[in-house]
CSV table of C-alpha atoms and ligand atoms in Angstrom, one decimal:
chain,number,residue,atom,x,y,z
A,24,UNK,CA,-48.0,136.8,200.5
A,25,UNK,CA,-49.4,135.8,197.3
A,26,UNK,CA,-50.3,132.0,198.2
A,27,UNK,CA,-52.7,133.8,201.0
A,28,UNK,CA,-56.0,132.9,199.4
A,29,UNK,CA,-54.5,129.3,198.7
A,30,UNK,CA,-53.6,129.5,202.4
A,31,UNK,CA,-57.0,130.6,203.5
A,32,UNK,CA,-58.4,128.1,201.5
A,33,UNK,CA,-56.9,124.9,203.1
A,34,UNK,CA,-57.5,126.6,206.4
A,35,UNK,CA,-60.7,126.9,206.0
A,36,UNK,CA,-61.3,123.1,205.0
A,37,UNK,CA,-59.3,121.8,207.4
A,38,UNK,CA,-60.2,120.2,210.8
A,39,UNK,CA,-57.9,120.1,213.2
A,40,UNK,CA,-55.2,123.1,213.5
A,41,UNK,CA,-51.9,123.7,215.5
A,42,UNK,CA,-49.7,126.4,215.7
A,43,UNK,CA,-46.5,126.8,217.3
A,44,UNK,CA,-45.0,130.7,217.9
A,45,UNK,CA,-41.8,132.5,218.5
A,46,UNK,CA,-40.7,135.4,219.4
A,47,UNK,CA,-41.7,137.2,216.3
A,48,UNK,CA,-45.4,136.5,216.7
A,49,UNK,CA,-44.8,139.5,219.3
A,50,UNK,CA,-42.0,141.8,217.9
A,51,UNK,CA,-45.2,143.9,216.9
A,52,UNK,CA,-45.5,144.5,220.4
A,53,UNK,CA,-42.3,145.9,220.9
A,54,UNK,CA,-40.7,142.6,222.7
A,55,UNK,CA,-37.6,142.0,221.6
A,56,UNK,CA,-36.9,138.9,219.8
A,57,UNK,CA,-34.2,136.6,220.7
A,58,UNK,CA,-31.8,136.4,217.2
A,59,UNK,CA,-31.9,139.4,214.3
A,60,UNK,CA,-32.0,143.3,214.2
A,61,UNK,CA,-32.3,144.1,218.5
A,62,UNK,CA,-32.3,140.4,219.4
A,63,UNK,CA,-31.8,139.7,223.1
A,64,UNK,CA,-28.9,138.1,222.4
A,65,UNK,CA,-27.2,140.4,220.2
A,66,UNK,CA,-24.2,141.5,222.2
A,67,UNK,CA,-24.9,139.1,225.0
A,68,UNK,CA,-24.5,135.4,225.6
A,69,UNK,CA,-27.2,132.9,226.1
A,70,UNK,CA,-25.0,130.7,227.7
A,71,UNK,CA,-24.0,133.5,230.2
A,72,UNK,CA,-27.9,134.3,231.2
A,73,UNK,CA,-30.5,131.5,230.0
A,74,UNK,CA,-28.4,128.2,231.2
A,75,UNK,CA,-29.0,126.9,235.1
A,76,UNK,CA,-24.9,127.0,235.7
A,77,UNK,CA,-25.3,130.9,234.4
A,78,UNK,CA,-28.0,131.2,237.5
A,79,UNK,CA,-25.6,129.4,239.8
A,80,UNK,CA,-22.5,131.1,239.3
A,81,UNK,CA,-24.2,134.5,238.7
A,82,UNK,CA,-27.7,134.7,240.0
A,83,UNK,CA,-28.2,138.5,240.5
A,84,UNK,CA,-27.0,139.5,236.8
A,85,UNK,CA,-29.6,136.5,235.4
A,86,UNK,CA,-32.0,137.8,237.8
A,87,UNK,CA,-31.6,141.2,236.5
A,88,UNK,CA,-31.8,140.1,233.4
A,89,UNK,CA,-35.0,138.1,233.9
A,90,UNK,CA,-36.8,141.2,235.5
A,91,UNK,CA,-36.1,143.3,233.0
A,92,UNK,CA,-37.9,141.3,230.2
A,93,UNK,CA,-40.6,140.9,232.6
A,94,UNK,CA,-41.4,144.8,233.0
A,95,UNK,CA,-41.0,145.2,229.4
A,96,UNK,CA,-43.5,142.2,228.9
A,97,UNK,CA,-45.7,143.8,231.4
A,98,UNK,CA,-46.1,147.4,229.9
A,99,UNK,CA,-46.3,145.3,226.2
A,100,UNK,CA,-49.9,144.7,224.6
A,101,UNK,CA,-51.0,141.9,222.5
A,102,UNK,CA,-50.7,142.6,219.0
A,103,UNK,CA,-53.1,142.2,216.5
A,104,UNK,CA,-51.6,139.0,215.5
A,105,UNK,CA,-52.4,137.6,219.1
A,106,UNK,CA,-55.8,138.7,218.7
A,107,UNK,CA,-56.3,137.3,215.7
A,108,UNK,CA,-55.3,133.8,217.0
A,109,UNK,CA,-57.7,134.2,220.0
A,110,UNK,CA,-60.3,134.8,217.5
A,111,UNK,CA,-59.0,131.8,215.7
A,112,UNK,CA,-59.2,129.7,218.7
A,113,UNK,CA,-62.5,130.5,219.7
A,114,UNK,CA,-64.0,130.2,216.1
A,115,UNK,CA,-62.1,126.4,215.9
A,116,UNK,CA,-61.9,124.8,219.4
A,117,UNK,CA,-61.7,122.6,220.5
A,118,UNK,CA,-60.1,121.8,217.0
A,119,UNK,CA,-57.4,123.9,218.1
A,120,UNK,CA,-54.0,123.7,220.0
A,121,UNK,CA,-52.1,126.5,220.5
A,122,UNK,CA,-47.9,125.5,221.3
A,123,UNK,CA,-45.9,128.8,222.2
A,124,UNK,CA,-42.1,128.9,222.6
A,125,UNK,CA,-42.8,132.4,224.4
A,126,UNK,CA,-42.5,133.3,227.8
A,127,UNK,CA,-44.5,136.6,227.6
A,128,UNK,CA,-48.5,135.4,228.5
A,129,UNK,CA,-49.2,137.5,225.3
A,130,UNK,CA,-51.4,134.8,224.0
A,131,UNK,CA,-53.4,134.3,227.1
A,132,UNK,CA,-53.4,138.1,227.4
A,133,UNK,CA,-55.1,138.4,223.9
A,134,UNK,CA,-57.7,135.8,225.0
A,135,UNK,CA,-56.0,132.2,224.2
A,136,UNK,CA,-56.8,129.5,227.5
A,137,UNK,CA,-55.2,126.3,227.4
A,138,UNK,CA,-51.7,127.6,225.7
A,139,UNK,CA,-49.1,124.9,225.8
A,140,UNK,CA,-46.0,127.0,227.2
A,141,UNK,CA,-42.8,124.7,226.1
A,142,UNK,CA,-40.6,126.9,227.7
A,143,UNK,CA,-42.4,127.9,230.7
A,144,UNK,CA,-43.2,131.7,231.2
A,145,UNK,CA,-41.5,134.9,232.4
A,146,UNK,CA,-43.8,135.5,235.6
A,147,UNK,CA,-44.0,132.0,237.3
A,148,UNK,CA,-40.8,131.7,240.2
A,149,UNK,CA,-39.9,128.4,241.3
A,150,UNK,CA,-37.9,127.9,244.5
A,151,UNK,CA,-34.7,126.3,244.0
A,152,UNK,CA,-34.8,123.9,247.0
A,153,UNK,CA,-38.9,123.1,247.5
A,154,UNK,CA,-39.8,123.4,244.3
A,155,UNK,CA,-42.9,125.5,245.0
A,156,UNK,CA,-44.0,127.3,242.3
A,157,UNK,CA,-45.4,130.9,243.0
A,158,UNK,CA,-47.5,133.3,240.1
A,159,UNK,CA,-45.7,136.5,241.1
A,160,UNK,CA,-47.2,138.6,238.0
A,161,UNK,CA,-47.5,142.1,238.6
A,162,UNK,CA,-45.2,141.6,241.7
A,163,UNK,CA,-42.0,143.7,241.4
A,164,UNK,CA,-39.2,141.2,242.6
A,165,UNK,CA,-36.1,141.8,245.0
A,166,UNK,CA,-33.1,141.5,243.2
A,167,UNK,CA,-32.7,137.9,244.3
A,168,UNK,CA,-36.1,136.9,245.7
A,169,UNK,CA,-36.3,134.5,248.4
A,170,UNK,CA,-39.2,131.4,249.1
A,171,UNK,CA,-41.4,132.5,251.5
A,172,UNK,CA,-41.3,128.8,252.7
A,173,UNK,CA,-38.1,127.5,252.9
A,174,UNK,CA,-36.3,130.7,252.3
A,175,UNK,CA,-34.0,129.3,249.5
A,176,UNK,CA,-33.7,131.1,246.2
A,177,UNK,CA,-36.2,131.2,243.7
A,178,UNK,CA,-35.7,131.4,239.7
A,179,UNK,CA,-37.5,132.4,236.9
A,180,UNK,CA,-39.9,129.0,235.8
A,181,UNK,CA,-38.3,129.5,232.3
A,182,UNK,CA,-36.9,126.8,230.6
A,183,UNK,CA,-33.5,127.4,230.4
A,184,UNK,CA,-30.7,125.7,227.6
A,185,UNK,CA,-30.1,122.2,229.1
A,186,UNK,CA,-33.2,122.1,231.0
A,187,UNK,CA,-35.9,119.4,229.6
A,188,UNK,CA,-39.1,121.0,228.9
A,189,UNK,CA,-41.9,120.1,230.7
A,190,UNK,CA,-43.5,116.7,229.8
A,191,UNK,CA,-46.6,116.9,230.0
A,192,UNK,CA,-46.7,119.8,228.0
A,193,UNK,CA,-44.3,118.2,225.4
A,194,UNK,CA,-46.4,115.3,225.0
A,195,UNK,CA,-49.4,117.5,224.6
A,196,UNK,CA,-47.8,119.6,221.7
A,197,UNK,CA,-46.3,116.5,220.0
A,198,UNK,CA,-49.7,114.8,220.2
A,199,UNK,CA,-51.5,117.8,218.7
A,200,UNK,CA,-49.3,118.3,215.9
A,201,UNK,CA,-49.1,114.4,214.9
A,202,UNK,CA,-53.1,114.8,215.2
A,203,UNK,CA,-53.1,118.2,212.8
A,204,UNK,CA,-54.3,118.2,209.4
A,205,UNK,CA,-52.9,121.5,209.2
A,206,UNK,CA,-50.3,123.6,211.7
A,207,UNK,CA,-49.2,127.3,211.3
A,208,UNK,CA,-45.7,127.6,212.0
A,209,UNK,CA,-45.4,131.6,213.1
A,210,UNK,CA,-42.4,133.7,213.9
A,211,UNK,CA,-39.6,131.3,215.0
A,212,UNK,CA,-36.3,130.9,213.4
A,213,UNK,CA,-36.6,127.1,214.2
A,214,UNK,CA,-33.3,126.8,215.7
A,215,UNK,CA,-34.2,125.9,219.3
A,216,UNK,CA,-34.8,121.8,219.7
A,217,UNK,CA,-36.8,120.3,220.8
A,218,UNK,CA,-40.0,122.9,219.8
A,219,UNK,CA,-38.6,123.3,215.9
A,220,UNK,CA,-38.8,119.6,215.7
A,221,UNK,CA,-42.3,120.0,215.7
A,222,UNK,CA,-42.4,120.7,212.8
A,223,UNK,CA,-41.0,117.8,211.3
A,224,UNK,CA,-43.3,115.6,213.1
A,225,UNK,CA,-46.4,117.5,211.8
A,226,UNK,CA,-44.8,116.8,208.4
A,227,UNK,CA,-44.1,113.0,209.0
A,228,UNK,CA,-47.4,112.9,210.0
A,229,UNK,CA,-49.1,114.1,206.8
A,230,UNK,CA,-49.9,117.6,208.3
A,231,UNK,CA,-50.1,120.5,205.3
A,232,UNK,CA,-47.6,122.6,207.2
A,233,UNK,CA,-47.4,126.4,206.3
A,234,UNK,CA,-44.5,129.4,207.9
A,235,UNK,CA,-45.4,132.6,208.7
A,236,UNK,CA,-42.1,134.5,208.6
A,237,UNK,CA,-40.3,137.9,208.0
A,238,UNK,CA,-37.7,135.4,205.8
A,239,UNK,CA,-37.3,131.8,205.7
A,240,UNK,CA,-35.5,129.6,208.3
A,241,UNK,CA,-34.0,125.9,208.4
A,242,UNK,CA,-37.4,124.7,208.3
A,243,UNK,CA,-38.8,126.2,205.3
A,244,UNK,CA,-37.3,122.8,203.5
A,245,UNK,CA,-40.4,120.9,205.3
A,246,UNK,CA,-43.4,123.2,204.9
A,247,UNK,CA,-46.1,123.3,202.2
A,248,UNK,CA,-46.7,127.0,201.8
A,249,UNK,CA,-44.4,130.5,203.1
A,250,UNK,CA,-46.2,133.4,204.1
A,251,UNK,CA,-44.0,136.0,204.4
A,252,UNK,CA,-44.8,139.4,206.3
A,253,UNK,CA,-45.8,140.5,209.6
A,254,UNK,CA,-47.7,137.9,211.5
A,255,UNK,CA,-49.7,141.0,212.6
A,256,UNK,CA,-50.7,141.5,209.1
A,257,UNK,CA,-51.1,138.2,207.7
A,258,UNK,CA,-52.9,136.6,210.7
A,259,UNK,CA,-55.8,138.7,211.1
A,260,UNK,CA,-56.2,138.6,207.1
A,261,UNK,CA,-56.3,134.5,207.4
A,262,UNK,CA,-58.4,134.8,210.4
A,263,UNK,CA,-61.1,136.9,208.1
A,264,UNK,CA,-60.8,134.6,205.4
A,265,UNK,CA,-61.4,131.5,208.1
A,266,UNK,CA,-64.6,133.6,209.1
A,267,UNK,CA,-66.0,134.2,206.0
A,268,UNK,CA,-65.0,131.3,203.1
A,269,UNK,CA,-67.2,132.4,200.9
A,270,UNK,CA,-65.4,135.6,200.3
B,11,BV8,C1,-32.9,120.4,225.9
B,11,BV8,C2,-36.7,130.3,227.6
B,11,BV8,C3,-32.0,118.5,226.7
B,11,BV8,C4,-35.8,131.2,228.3
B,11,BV8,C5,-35.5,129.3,225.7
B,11,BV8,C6,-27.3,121.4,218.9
B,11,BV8,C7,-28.3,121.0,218.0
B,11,BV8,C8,-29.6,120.8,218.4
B,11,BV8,C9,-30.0,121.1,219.7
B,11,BV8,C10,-29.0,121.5,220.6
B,11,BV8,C11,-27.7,121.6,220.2
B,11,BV8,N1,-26.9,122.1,221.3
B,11,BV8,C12,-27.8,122.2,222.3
B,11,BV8,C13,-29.0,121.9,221.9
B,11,BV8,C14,-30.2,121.8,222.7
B,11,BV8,C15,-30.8,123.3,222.9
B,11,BV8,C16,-30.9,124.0,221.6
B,11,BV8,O1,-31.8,123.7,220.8
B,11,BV8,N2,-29.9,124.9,221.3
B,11,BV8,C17,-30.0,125.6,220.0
B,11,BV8,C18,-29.7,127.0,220.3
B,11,BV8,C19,-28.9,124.9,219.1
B,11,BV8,N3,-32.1,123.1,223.4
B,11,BV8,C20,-32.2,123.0,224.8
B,11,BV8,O2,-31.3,123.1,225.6
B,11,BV8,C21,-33.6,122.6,225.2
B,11,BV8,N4,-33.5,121.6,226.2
B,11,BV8,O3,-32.6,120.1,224.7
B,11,BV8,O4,-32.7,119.7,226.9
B,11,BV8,C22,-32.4,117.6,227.8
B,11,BV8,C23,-33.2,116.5,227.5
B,11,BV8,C24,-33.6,115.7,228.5
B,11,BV8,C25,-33.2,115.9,229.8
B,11,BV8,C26,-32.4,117.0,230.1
B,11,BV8,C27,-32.0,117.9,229.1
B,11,BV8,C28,-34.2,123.8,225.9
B,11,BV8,C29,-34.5,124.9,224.9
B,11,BV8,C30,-35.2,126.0,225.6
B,11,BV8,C31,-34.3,127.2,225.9
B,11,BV8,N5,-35.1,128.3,226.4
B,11,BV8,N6,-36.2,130.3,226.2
B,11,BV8,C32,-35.9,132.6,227.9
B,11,BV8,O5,-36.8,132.9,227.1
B,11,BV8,O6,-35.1,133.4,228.3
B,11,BV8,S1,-35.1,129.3,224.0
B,11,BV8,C33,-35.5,130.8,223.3
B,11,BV8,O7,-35.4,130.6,221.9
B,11,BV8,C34,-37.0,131.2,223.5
B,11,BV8,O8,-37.8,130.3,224.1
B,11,BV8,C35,-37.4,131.4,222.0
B,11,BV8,O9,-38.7,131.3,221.9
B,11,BV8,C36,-36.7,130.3,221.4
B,11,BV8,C37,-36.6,130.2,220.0
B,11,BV8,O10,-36.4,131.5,219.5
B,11,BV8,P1,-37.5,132.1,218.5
B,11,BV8,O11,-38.8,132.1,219.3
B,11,BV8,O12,-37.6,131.4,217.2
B,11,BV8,O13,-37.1,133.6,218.4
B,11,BV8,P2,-35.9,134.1,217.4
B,11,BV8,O14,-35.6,135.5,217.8
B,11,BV8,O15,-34.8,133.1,217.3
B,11,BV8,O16,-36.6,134.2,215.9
B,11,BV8,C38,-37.7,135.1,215.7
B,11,BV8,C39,-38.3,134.8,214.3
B,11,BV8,O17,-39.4,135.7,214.1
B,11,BV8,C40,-37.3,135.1,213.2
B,11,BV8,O18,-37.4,134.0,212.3
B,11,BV8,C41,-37.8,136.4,212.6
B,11,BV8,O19,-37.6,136.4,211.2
B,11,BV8,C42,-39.3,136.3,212.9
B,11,BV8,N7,-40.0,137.5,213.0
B,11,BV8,C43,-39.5,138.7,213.5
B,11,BV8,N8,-40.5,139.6,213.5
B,11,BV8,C44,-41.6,139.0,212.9
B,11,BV8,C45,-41.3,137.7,212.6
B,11,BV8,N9,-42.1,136.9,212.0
B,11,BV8,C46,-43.4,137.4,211.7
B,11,BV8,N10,-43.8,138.6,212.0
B,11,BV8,C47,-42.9,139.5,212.6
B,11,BV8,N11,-43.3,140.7,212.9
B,12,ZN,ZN1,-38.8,126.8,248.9
């Protein structure tokens, strides 16, 4: 935590700002995160419940899966660390891109439009045949819910392992970051592609890159400062600092 200030500092002079989050930017809201101490995936397999030949084979257990994060998401509040990025998007756009590997809406619930969603989010369904896709938040789901238009199955409008993410997004987040003087780079272990690439474009591209983690990952190796803590503690401290420089 000690470079903070330096942190602040080149924050506060800088222009244009993107951030990408993982699951740990909302561990302090009591969602789970996917690797580490209670991760989703301790003691299950991703390849059993977030691939579309797991859905095929098995598509009650996924769907039971699915529905459970989505309650727990539901009755979950944004942190102060979403908060503070809110506040950090308002006081900066539109200098400011916010790129979320999260499914949860936590950003948007804290305030945050315009959030570039890589890997889609826990309340959109799609239907497996049509394609429609249907906002169902704060609708409680059959255990395998149906399209009210075609009748097929619908899924989760996650992105699952194998799946491409969506492209326009993609570009979106890969254009922002090559455009960044500075991105934040906040609770993700960097070990899901293509999103953890991003951070070696930002890099390539001259962008003063700096990791808010717990501990450092595979990409500490290409960022310019580590801030390491609780993103609900550090963020709101940068956020104050960005507000008031002169301090
Ligand atoms: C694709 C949505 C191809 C669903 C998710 C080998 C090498 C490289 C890549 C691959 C490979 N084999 C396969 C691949 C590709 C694969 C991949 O990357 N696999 C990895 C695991 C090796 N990628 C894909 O399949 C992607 N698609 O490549 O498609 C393609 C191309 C063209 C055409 C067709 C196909 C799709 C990847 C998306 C998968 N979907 N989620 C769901 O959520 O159920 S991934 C899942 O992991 C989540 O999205 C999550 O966000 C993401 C990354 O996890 P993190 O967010 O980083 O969370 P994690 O728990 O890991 O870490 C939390 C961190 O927070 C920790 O560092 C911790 O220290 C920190 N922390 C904790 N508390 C706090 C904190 N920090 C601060 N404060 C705290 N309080
Ligand atoms: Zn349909």
């Amino acid at each position: 935590m000690s470079d903070l200030p330096q942190v602040a500092e080149i924050l506060a002079k800088s222009r244009r700002v993107a951030v990408l989050t993982g699951a740990g930017v909302s561990a302090e809201s009591g969602i789970p995160t996917f690797r580490g101490l209670g991760g989703l995936w301790n003691g299950r397999d991703p390849m059993s419940l977030a691939t579309p030949e797991a859905f095929a084979s098995d598509p009650a257990t996924v769907w039971e899966f699915y529905r459970w994060r989505r309650d727990l998401v539901s009755q979950a509040e944004p942190n102060p660390g979403h908060r503070a990025l809110a506040e950090l998007a308002r006081h900066r756009s539109p200098n400011f891109t916010l790129i979320t590997q999260n499914v949860d809406r936590l950003h948007q619930r804290a305030g945050n439009r315009d959030v570039l969603e890589l890997h889609g989010n826990l309340f959109d369904v799609r239907c497996t045949q049509c394609s429609r896709t249907f906002d169902r938040t704060g609708v409680a789901l059959p255990p395998l819910p149906q399209c009210v238009d075609c009748g097929a199955l619908l899924r989760p409008a996650v992105v699952w392992f194998g799946e491409s993410l969506p492209q326009d997004v993609w570009g979106t987040a890969e254009l922002a970051v090559e455009q960044a003087d500075t991105m934040l780079v906040i609770g993700t272990s960097a070990v899901v592609y293509p999103a953890a690439g991003l951070v070696m474009t930002a890099a390539a591209a001259g962008c003063t890159v700096i990791e808010i983690n717990l501990e450092p990952t595979p990409m500490s190796h290409f960022v310019d400062f580590a801030l390491f803590g609780k993103a609900g503690e550090i963020l709101p401290r940068l956020l104050a600092a960005d507000m008031n420089p002169s301090e």
